[in-house]
């Protein structure tokens, strides 16, 4: 899982423990722990592969270039397309099935909405 997110973000993970790593991006930190590590918070709280509702979104400068870079290495859900809210978006699944969305705001309204982020 860590290698997958290193590929997607282009950032190297920092291993803080044998079963826990963080990938720090300019906008967020992605913490990745094993089911056993997460269970330290609450037993049974993590079930690998059970997620089918959350979407992790990453804003990128050029969604088409990122899609070209990743498409042969990931499970593609949708190729880049313009969505009604003004973002050009591509989606794929991580190794546990979570949807990963890469997007680039392309309309004036979408660029204005994300301009301060």
GROMACS .gro file of C-alpha atoms in nm:
model
  117
    1UNK     CA    1   0.000   0.000   0.000
    2UNK     CA    2   0.283   0.241   0.085
    3UNK     CA    3   0.456   0.177  -0.248
    4UNK     CA    4   0.127   0.243  -0.430
    5UNK     CA    5   0.083   0.585  -0.265
    6UNK     CA    6   0.448   0.671  -0.320
    7UNK     CA    7   0.385   0.604  -0.691
    8UNK     CA    8   0.067   0.814  -0.697
    9UNK     CA    9   0.199   1.112  -0.500
   10UNK     CA   10   0.558   1.103  -0.623
   11UNK     CA   11   0.668   1.140  -0.260
   12UNK     CA   12   0.876   0.901  -0.051
   13UNK     CA   13   0.727   0.765   0.270
   14UNK     CA   14   0.884   0.814   0.608
   15UNK     CA   15   0.864   0.491   0.808
   16UNK     CA   16   0.793   0.585   1.169
   17UNK     CA   17   0.751   0.223   1.284
   18UNK     CA   18   0.772  -0.118   1.111
   19UNK     CA   19   0.400  -0.112   1.028
   20UNK     CA   20   0.338   0.264   0.999
   21UNK     CA   21   0.445   0.519   0.740
   22UNK     CA   22   0.357   0.875   0.648
   23UNK     CA   23   0.366   1.039   0.309
   24UNK     CA   24   0.381   1.416   0.343
   25UNK     CA   25   0.249   1.622   0.052
   26UNK     CA   26   0.219   2.001   0.032
   27UNK     CA   27  -0.152   1.979   0.116
   28UNK     CA   28  -0.186   1.683   0.349
   29UNK     CA   29  -0.018   1.395   0.525
   30UNK     CA   30  -0.129   1.044   0.437
   31UNK     CA   31  -0.079   0.804   0.728
   32UNK     CA   32  -0.070   0.435   0.636
   33UNK     CA   33  -0.077   0.170   0.904
   34UNK     CA   34  -0.136  -0.201   0.907
   35UNK     CA   35  -0.469  -0.335   1.034
   36UNK     CA   36  -0.283  -0.454   1.342
   37UNK     CA   37  -0.143  -0.103   1.402
   38UNK     CA   38  -0.484   0.064   1.358
   39UNK     CA   39  -0.640  -0.191   1.596
   40UNK     CA   40  -0.427  -0.038   1.873
   41UNK     CA   41  -0.675   0.252   1.867
   42UNK     CA   42  -0.977   0.022   1.882
   43UNK     CA   43  -0.992  -0.353   1.817
   44UNK     CA   44  -1.177  -0.436   1.495
   45UNK     CA   45  -1.176  -0.076   1.369
   46UNK     CA   46  -0.984  -0.160   1.051
   47UNK     CA   47  -1.085  -0.416   0.794
   48UNK     CA   48  -0.858  -0.421   0.487
   49UNK     CA   49  -1.044  -0.409   0.158
   50UNK     CA   50  -1.380  -0.322   0.314
   51UNK     CA   51  -1.403   0.039   0.194
   52UNK     CA   52  -1.626   0.112  -0.103
   53UNK     CA   53  -1.753   0.457  -0.001
   54UNK     CA   54  -1.461   0.693   0.061
   55UNK     CA   55  -1.282   0.877  -0.218
   56UNK     CA   56  -0.936   1.025  -0.168
   57UNK     CA   57  -0.886   1.326  -0.392
   58UNK     CA   58  -0.557   1.478  -0.501
   59UNK     CA   59  -0.546   1.805  -0.694
   60UNK     CA   60  -0.281   1.788  -0.967
   61UNK     CA   61  -0.150   2.038  -1.221
   62UNK     CA   62  -0.228   1.815  -1.522
   63UNK     CA   63  -0.467   1.524  -1.472
   64UNK     CA   64  -0.406   1.394  -1.825
   65UNK     CA   65  -0.029   1.373  -1.772
   66UNK     CA   66  -0.076   1.199  -1.437
   67UNK     CA   67  -0.323   0.955  -1.591
   68UNK     CA   68  -0.076   0.874  -1.867
   69UNK     CA   69   0.193   0.813  -1.605
   70UNK     CA   70  -0.026   0.583  -1.392
   71UNK     CA   71  -0.283   0.412  -1.619
   72UNK     CA   72  -0.081   0.095  -1.682
   73UNK     CA   73   0.006   0.057  -1.312
   74UNK     CA   74  -0.337   0.103  -1.149
   75UNK     CA   75  -0.693  -0.031  -1.164
   76UNK     CA   76  -0.862   0.246  -1.366
   77UNK     CA   77  -1.220   0.342  -1.276
   78UNK     CA   78  -1.258   0.633  -1.520
   79UNK     CA   79  -1.022   0.792  -1.768
   80UNK     CA   80  -0.996   1.172  -1.750
   81UNK     CA   81  -1.323   1.349  -1.817
   82UNK     CA   82  -1.480   1.685  -1.742
   83UNK     CA   83  -1.731   1.666  -1.457
   84UNK     CA   84  -2.028   1.902  -1.414
   85UNK     CA   85  -1.858   2.103  -1.135
   86UNK     CA   86  -1.571   2.205  -1.363
   87UNK     CA   87  -1.293   1.964  -1.277
   88UNK     CA   88  -1.126   1.727  -1.518
   89UNK     CA   89  -1.100   1.406  -1.319
   90UNK     CA   90  -0.954   1.055  -1.345
   91UNK     CA   91  -1.022   0.780  -1.093
   92UNK     CA   92  -0.866   0.448  -1.005
   93UNK     CA   93  -0.857   0.210  -0.709
   94UNK     CA   94  -0.582   0.154  -0.457
   95UNK     CA   95  -0.481  -0.206  -0.371
   96UNK     CA   96  -0.763  -0.229  -0.110
   97UNK     CA   97  -1.032  -0.090  -0.343
   98UNK     CA   98  -1.052   0.272  -0.225
   99UNK     CA   99  -1.123   0.515  -0.508
  100UNK     CA  100  -0.845   0.764  -0.575
  101UNK     CA  101  -0.945   1.072  -0.769
  102UNK     CA  102  -0.694   1.298  -0.941
  103UNK     CA  103  -0.842   1.627  -1.055
  104UNK     CA  104  -0.753   1.955  -1.219
  105UNK     CA  105  -0.995   2.248  -1.197
  106UNK     CA  106  -1.041   2.364  -1.558
  107UNK     CA  107  -1.342   2.596  -1.571
  108UNK     CA  108  -1.320   2.952  -1.443
  109UNK     CA  109  -1.564   2.872  -1.159
  110UNK     CA  110  -1.369   2.562  -1.053
  111UNK     CA  111  -1.036   2.747  -1.062
  112UNK     CA  112  -1.190   3.026  -0.851
  113UNK     CA  113  -1.327   2.774  -0.598
  114UNK     CA  114  -0.988   2.602  -0.556
  115UNK     CA  115  -0.773   2.913  -0.598
  116UNK     CA  116  -0.732   2.968  -0.224
  117UNK     CA  117  -0.652   2.605  -0.147
   0.00000   0.00000   0.00000
